[in-house]
Coordinates of C-alpha atoms in Angstrom, one line a residue:
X1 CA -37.7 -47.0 -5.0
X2 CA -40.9 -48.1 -3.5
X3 CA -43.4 -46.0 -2.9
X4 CA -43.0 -44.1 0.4
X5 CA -43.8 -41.4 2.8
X6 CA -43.0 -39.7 5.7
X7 CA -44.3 -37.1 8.7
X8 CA -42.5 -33.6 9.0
X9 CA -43.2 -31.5 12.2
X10 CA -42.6 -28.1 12.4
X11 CA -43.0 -27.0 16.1
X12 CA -42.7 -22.7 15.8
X13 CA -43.5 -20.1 18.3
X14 CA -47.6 -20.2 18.1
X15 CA -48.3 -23.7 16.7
X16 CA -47.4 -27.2 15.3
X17 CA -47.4 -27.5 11.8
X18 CA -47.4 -30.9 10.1
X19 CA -47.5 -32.2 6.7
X20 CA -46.8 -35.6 4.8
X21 CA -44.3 -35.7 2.0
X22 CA -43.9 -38.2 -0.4
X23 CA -40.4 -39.5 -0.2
X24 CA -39.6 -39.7 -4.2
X25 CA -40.0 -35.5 -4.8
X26 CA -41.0 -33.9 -1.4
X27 CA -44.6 -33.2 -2.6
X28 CA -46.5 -32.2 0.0
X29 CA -50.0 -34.0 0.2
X30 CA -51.6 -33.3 3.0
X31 CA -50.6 -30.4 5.8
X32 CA -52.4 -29.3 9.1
X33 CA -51.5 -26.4 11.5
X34 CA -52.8 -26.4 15.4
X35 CA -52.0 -23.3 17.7
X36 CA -51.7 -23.6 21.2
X37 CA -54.4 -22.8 23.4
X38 CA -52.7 -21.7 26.6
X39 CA -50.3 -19.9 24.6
X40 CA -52.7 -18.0 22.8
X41 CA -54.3 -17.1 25.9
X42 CA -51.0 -15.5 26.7
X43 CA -50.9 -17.4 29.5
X44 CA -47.5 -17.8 31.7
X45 CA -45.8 -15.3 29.8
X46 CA -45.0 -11.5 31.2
X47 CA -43.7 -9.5 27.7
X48 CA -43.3 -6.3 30.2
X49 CA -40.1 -8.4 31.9
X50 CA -39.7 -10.7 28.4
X51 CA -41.0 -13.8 30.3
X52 CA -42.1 -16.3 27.1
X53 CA -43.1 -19.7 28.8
X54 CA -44.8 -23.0 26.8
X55 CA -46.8 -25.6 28.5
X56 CA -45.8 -29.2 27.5
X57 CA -49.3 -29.9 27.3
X58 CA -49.5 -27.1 24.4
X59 CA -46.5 -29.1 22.7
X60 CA -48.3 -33.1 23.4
X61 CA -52.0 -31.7 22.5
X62 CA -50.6 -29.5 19.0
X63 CA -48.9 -32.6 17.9
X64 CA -51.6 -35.3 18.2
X65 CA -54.2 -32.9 16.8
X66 CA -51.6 -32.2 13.9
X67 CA -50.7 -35.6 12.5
X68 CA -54.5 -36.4 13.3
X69 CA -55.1 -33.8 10.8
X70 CA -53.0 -34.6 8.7
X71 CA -53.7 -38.4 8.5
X72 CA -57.8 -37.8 8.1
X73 CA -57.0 -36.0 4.6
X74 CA -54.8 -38.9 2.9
X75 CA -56.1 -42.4 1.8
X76 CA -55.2 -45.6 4.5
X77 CA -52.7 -46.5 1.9
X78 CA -50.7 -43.5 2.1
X79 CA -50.8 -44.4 6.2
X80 CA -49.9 -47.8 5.8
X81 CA -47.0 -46.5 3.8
X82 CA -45.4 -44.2 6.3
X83 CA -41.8 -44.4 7.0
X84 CA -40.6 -42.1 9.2
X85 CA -41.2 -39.1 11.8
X86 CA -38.7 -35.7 12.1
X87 CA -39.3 -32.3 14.3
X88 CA -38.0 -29.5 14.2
X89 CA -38.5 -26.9 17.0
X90 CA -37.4 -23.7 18.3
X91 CA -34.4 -23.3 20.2
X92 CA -33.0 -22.8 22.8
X93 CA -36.2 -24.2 24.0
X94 CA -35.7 -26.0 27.1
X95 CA -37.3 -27.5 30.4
X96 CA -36.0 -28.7 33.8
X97 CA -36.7 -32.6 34.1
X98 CA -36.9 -35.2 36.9
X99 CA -34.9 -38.1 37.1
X100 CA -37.1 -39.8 34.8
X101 CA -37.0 -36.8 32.1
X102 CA -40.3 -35.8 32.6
X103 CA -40.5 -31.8 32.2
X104 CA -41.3 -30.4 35.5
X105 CA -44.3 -28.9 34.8
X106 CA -46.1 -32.2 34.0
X107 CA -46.0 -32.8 37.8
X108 CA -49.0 -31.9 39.8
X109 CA -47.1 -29.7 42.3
X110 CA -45.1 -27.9 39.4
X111 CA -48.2 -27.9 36.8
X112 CA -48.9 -23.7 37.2
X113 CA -44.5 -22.8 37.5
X114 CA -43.9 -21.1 34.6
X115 CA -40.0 -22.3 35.5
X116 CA -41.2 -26.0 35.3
X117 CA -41.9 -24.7 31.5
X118 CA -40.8 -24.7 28.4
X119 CA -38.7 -21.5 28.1
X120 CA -39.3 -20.7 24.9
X121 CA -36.5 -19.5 22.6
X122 CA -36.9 -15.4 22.5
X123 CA -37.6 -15.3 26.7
X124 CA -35.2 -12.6 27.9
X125 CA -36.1 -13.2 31.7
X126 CA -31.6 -14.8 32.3
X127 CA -29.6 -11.7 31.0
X128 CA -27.8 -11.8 34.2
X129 CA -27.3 -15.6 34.0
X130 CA -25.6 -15.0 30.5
X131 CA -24.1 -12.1 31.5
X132 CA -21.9 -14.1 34.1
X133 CA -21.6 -17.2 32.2
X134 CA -19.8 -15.0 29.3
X135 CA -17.6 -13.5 32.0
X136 CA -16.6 -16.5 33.8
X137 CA -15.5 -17.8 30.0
X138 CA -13.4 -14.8 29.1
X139 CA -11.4 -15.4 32.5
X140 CA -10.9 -19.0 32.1
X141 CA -8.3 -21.0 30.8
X142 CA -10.6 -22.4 28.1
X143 CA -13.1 -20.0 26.6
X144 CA -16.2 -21.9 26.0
X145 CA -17.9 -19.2 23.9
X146 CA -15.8 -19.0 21.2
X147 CA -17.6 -21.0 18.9
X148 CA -20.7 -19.7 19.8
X149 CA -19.6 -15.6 18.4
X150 CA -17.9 -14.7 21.8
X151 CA -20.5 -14.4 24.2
X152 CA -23.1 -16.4 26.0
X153 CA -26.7 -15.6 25.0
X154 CA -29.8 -15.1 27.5
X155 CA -31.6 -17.3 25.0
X156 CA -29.9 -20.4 25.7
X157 CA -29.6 -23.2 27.6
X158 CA -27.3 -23.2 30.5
X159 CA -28.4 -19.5 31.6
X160 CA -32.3 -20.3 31.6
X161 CA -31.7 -23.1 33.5
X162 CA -29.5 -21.8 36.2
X163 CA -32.5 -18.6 36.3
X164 CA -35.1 -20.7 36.8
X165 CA -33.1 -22.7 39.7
X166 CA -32.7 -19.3 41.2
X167 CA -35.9 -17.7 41.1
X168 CA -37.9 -20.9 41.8
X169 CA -36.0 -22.7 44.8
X170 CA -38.6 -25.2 45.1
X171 CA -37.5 -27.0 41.8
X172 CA -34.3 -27.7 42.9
X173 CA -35.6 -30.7 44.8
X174 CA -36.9 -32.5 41.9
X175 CA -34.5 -31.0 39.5
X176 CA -32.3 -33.7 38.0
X177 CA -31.3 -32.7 34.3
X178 CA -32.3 -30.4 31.5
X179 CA -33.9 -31.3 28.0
X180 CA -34.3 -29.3 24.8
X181 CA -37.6 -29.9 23.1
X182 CA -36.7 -30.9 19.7
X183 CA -34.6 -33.8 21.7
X184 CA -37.8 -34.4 24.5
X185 CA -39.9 -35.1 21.4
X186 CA -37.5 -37.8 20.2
X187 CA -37.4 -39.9 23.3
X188 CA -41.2 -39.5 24.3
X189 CA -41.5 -40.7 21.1
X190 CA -39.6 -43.9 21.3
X191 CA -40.9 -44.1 24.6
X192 CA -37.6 -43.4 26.8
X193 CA -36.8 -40.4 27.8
X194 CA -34.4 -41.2 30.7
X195 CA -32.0 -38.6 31.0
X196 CA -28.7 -40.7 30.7
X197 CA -29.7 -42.5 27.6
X198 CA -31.9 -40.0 25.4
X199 CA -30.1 -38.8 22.2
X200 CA -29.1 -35.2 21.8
X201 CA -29.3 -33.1 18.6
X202 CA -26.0 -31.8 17.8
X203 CA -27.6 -29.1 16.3
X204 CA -28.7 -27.7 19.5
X205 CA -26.2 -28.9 21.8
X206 CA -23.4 -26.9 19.5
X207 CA -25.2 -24.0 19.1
X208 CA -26.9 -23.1 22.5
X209 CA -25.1 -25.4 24.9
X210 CA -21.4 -24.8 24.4
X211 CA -21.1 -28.3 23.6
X212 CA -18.1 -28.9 20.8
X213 CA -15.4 -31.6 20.0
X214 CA -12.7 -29.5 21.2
X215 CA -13.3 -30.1 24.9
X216 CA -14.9 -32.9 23.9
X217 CA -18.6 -32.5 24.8
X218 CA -20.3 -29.7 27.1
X219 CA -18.3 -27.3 29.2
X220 CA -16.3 -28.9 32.4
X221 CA -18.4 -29.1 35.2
X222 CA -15.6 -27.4 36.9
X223 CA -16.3 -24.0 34.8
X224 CA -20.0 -24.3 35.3
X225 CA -19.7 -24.9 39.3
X226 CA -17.5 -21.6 38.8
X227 CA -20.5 -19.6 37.5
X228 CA -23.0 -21.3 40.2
X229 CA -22.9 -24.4 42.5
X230 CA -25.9 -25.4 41.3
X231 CA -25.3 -26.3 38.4
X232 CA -24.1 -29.5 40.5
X233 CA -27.6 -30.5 40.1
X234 CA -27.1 -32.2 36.6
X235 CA -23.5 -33.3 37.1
X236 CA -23.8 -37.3 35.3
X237 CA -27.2 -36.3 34.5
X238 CA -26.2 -35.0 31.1
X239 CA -24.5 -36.1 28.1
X240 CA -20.8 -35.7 26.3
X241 CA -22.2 -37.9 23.0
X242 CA -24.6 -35.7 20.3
X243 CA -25.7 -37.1 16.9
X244 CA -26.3 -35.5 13.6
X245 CA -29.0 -35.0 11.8
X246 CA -31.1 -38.0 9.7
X247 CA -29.7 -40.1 12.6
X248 CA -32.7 -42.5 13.8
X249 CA -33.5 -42.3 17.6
X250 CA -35.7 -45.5 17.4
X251 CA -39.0 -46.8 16.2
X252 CA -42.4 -45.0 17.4
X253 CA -43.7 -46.9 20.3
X254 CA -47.0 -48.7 20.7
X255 CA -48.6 -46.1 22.6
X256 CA -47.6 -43.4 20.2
X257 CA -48.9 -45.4 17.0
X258 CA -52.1 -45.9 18.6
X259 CA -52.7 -42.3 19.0
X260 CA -51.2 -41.0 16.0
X261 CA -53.5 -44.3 14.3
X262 CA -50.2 -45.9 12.9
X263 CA -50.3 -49.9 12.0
X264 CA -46.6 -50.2 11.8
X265 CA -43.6 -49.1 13.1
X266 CA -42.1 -46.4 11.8
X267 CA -38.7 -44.8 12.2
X268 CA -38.2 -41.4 14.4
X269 CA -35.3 -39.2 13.2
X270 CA -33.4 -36.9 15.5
X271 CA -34.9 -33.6 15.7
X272 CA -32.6 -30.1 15.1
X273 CA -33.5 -26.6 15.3
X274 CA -36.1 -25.1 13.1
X275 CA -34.2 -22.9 11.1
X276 CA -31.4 -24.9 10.3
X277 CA -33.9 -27.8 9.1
X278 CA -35.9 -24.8 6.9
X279 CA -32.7 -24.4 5.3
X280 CA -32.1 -28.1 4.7
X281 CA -36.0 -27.8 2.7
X282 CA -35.1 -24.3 1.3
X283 CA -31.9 -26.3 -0.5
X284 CA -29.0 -24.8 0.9
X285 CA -25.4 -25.3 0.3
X286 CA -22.2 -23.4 0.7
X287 CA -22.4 -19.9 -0.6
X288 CA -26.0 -20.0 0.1
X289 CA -27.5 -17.9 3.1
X290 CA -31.0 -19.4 4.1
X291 CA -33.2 -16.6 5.7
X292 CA -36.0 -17.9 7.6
X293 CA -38.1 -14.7 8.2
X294 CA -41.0 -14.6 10.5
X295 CA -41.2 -12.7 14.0
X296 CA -37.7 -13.0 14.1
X297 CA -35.2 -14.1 11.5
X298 CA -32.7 -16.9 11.9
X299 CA -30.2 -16.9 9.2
X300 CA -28.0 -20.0 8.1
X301 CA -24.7 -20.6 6.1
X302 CA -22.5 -23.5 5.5
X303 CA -19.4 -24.1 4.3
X304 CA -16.9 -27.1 3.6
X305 CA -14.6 -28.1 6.6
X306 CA -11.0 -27.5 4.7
X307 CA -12.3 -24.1 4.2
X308 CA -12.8 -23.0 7.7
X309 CA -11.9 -25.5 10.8
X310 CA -9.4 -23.8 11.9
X311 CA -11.1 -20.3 12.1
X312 CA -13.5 -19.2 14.7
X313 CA -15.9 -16.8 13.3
X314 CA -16.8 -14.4 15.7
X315 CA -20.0 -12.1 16.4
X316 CA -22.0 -14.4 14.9
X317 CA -24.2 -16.8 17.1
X318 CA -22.6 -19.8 16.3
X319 CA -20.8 -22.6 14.7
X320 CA -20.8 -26.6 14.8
X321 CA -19.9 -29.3 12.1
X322 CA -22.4 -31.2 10.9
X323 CA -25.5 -28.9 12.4
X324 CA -26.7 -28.5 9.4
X325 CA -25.6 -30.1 6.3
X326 CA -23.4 -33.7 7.5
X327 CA -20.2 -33.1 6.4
X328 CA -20.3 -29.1 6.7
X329 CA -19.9 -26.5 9.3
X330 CA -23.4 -24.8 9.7
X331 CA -23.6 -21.0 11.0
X332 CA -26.2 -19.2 12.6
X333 CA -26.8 -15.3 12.8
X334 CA -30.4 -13.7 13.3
X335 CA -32.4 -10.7 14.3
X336 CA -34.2 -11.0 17.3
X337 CA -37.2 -8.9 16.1
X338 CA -38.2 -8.8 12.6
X339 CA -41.9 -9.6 11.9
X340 CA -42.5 -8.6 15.6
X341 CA -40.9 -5.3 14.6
X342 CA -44.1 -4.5 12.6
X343 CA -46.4 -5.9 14.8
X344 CA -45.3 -3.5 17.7
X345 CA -45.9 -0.4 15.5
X346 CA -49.9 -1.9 14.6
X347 CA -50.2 -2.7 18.0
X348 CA -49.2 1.3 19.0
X349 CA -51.4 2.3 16.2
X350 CA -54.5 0.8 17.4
X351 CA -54.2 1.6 20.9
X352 CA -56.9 3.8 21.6
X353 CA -59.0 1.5 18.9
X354 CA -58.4 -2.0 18.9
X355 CA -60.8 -2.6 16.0
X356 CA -58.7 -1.0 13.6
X357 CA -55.9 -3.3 13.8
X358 CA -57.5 -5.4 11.2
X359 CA -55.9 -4.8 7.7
X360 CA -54.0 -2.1 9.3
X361 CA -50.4 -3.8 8.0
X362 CA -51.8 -4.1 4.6
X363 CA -52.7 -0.8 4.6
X364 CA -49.9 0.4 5.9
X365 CA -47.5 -1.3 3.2
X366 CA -49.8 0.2 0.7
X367 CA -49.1 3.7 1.6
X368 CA -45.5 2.8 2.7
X369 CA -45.2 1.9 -0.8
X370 CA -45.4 4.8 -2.5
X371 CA -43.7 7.1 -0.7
X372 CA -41.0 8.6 -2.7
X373 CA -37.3 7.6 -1.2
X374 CA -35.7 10.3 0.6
X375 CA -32.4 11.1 2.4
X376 CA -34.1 12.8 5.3
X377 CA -36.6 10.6 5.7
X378 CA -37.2 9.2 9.3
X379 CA -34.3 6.4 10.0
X380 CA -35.2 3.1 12.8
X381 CA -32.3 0.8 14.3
X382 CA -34.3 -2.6 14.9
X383 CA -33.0 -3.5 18.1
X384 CA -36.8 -3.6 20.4
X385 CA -36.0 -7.0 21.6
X386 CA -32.2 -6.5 21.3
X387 CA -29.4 -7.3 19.3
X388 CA -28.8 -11.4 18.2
X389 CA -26.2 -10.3 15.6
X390 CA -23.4 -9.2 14.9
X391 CA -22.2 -9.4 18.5
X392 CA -25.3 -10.2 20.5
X393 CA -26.3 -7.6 22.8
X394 CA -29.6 -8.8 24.3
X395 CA -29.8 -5.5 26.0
X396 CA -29.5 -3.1 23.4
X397 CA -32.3 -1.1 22.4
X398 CA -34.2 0.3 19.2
X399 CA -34.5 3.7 18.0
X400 CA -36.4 6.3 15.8
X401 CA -34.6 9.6 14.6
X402 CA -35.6 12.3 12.0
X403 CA -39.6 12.6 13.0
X404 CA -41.2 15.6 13.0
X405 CA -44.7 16.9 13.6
X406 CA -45.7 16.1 10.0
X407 CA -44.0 12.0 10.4
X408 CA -46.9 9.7 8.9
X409 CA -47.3 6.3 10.3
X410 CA -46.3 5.0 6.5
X411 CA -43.1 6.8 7.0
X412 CA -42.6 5.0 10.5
X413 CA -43.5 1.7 8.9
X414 CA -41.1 2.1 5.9
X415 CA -38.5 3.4 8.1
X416 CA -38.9 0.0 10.4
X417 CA -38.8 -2.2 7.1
X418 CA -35.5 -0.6 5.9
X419 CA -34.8 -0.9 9.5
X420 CA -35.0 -4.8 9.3
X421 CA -33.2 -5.0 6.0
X422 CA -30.7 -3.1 7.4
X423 CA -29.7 -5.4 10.0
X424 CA -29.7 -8.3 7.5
X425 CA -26.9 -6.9 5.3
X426 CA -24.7 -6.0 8.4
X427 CA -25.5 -10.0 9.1
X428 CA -23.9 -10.7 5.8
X429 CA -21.2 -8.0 5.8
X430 CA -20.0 -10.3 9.6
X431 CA -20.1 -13.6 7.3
X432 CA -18.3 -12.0 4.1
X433 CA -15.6 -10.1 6.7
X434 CA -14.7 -13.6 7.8
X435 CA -14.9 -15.1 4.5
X436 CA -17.9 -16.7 4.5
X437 CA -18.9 -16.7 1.4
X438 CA -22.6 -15.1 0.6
X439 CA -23.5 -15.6 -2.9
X440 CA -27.2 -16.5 -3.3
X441 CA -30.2 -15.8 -1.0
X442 CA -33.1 -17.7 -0.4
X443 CA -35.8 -16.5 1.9
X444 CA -38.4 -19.0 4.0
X445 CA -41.4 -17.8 6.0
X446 CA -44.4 -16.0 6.1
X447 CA -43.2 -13.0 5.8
X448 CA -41.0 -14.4 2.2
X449 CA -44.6 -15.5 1.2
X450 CA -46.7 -13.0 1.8
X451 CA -45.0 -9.4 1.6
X452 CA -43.7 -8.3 -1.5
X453 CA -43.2 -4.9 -0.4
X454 CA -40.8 -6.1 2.7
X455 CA -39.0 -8.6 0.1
X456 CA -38.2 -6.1 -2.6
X457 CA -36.9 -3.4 -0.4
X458 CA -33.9 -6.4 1.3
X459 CA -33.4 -7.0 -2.4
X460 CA -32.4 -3.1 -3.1
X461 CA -31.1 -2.9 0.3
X462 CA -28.4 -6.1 -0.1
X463 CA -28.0 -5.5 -3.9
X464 CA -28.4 -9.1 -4.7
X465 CA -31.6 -11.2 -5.6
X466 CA -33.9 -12.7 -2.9
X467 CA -34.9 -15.9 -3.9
X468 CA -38.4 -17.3 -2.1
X469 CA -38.6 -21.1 -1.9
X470 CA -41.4 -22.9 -3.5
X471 CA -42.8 -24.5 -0.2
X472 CA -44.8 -22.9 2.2
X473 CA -43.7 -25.4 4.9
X474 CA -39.6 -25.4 4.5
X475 CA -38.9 -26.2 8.0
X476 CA -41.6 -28.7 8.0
X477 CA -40.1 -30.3 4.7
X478 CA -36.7 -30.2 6.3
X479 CA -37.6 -32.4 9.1
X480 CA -39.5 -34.8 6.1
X481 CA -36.1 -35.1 4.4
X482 CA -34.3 -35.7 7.5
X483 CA -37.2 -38.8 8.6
X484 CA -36.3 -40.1 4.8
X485 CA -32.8 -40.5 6.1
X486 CA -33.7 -41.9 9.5
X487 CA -36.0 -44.8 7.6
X488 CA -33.5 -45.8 5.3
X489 CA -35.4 -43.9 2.2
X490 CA -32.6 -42.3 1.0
X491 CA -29.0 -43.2 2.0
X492 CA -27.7 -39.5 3.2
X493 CA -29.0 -35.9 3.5
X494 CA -27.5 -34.5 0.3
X495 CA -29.5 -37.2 -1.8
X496 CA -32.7 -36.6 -0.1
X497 CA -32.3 -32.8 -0.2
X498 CA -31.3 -33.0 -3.9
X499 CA -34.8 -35.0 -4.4
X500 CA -37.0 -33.2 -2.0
X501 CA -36.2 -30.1 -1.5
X502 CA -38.2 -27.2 -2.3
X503 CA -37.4 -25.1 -5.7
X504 CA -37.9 -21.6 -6.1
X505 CA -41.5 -19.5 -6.1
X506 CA -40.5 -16.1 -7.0
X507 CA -37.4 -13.8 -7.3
X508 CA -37.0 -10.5 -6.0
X509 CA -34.9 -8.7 -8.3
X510 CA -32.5 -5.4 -7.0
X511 CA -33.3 -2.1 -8.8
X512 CA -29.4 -0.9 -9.4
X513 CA -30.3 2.7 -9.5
X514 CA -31.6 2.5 -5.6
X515 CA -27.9 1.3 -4.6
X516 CA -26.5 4.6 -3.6
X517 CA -29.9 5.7 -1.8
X518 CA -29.7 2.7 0.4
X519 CA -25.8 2.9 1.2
X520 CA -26.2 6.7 2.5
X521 CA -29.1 5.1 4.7
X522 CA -27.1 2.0 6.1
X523 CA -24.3 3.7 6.8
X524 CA -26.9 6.6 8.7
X525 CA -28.0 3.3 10.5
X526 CA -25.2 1.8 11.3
X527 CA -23.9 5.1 13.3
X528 CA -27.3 5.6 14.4
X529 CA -27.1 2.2 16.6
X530 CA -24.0 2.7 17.6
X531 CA -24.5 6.1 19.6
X532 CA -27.4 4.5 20.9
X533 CA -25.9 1.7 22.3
X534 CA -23.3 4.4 23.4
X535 CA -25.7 6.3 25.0
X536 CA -27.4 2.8 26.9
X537 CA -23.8 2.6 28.3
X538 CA -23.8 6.1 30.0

């Protein structure tokens, strides 16, 4: 095989991260990460009502500073040598368009909406959208949520579109279809991104749309009228068609080599959500659960079609063939606050005194460490930001129990982190009560890399080793892996995983003697979220 290379983009929550892999082994020679300025500004975002907006402008000026980056730090051969583009994004992450797909807030009259925006994946601002959507499914002939765990999601597509059309009635008069970013990317890209003909990930359009092959695309437009009439607004405007991933889109246009400083053409591959492409570069296959941990976690299975077709897996936040691994269903389960989790208690911490933020984790996990494990100690439910899974419950809420006058803020810390850990295993306990097998755990993100403490207490907490991959960048090698496919590089995604991906760093090894300490607590947990969410109810 000649000599090759390719671009992986990794588009997260504060910044674009980019990196060039050589085709042959995945090496990674050259990587550059850009945050967003207006983002970082905390501009168009309200976290008192959970309002979590992106500028496009953020997303265009990340990326060309990103593969500029990037570029300046290799030699013009390894330019010249390119092959092929991928993204990977957050999701659902979508924008209302005009009839030319141009997000909304690109127009001069729309430029300062935060609803012309990117609604970035953890915004919380449609729970009453979802809520309806989920109810009009249960009482229809044809229940559109049940490959997606059950229940309709205030993170997704459908309901933070119809909120925005509601609380912004301006909009509706350029309103003309919707776009997820990962797929926006694509078809700016080739240089098309017409509504009716850009390509859709079927990564995102089977996990957050309710698209599946059952009903043979998206949801009638007879059950969305049902929820609101104006959802008329994108009725032909849409698609029925998705493709999977490594599928090539097009070739970069002229306009988008010249900025990027590309000679030739090069191949764009269809972009997918970020987790599911991290665990593509973490390696996974079935038996394998992929946990990409950062300010939330996302966690992905597979498994082979014969063994689980004809089941619907339920509480879970989703399931679609070929989403992940061609050729396999891919799930997805997650925690809607896990790094974010932390970041709340430093943030209460160093409310009076700002300045001491700094370190203040790191000194916390110090302390946190050393404690000596005990039965009464204080007990957290993670639910701040509410409950992905098992059995999304956007509204539910966290809780603390057992303080006292003498509670330390280490004992609050730990009791967050077992907190977290917590609600991983009863992700796997869903997947293993439905037979999805959970054998081998790798963990992806920062929090993987960089917090031993955090690491070691899931692997006494689930029992089983935590295995952290090698890169730094796994969702950023994903999307490399799927552009090898989309050039031609390698013929399929299982050969240019099995050469690319990213081996194992470290492995977190569970202390047996811990196992009964950490039952008593989870099952302590586990009662102590349900008779809050009993008591949210009342």
């Amino acid at each position: 095989m000649a000599e090759s290379y390719v671009l992986g983009v990794d588009f997260g929550s504060d910044s674009t991260r980019c990196i060039v892999a050589d085709t042959a082994d995945g090496r990674c020679i050259a990587e550059c990460t850009v945050h967003y300025p207006r983002w970082r500004a905390g501009k168009y975002c309200d976290p008192a009502v959970s309002q979590y907006r992106q500028h496009p402008m953020d997303y265009l000026e990340a990326l060309e500073r990103a593969i500029g980056g990037c570029l300046s730090q290799v030699p013009q051969q390894v330019v010249d040598r390119l092959a092929g583009i991928s993204f990977d994004t957050t999701a659902s992450t979508p924008v209302l368009t005009d009839r030319n797909g141009t997000p909304l807030a690109l127009r001069p009259e729309f430029a300062e909406e935060p609803d012309a925006m990117f609604v970035l994946w953890k915004d919380h601002t449609a729970l009453r959208e979802a809520a309806e959507i989920s109810a009009r499914a249960a009482e229809g002939p044809v229940d559109y949520t049940r490959y997606c765990g059950g229940s309709y999601s205030c993170e997704w597509v459908w309901a933070k579109m119809l909120h925005c059309l509601r609380n912004t009635p301006t909009l509706r008069r350029e309103a003309y279809s919707w776009v997820e970013h990962c797929d926006w990317l694509c078809a700016l890209l080739v240089g098309d991104t017409t509504p009716e003909r850009l390509y859709r990930s079927r990564c995102t359009a089977g996990h957050k749309a309710m698209w599946h092959e059952e009903w043979h695309g998206l949801p009638d437009p007879d059950f969305l009228r049902s929820v609101d009439p104006l959802f008329e607004l994108f009725e032909g405007h849409l698609y029925n068609n998705t493709v999977s991933n490594g599928t090539r889109v097009g070739m970069l246009s002229r306009e988008w080599s010249k900025r990027f400083g590309i000679n030739h053409p090069i191949a764009v591959g269809i972009g997918a959500i970020d987790c599911h492409i991290g665990a593509i570069g973490a390696g996974i296959r079935p038996g394998t659960l992929v946990k990409v941990i950062g300010t939330s976690t996302c966690d992905i299975a597979v498994s082979e079609p014969h063994d689980s077709s004809s089941r619907i897996i339920t509480g879970i936040c989703g399931q679609t063939q070929d989403s992940v691994l061609p050729g396999h269903i891919g799930y997805e389960a997650g925690q809607a606050a896990f790094g974010d989790l932390y970041a709340w208690l430093g943030r209460l911490l160093a409310w009076a005194a700002p300045e001491a933020k700094d370190n203040l984790l790191d000194r916390l996990t110090r302390e946190a460490e050393a404690l000596p494990r005990r039965d009464d100690a204080p007990l957290a439910v993670d639910w701040f930001n509410g409950r992905r899974t098992p059995d999304t419950n956007p509204a539910a809420r966290g809780a603390l129990s057992g303080l006292t006058i003498s509670t330390s803020a280490p004992e609050l810390y730990a009791s967050l982190v077992e907190a977290t850990c917590f609600g991983s295993r009863a992700i796997i306990e869903q997947l293993r009560s439905q037979h999805i097998p959970v054998e081998r755990i790798v963990a992806v993100g920062g929090i993987a890399q960089k917090s031993p403490y955090v690491m070691q207490t899931m692997a006494d907490v689930q029992q089983l080793p935590i295995e952290v991959s090698g890169s730094s960048q796994a969702c950023a090698l994903g999307a490399a892996i799927y552009a090898s496919v989309a050039a031609g590089i390698h013929p399929d995604i299982a050969t240019a995983q099995r050469a690319m991906a990213a081996g194992t760093e470290h492995v977190y090894t569970p202390d047996p003697s811990l196992a009964g300490f950490y039952e008593r607590r989870y099952r302590l947990y586990r009662k102590l979220g349900s008779d809050t969410e009993e008591l949210d109810r009342a």
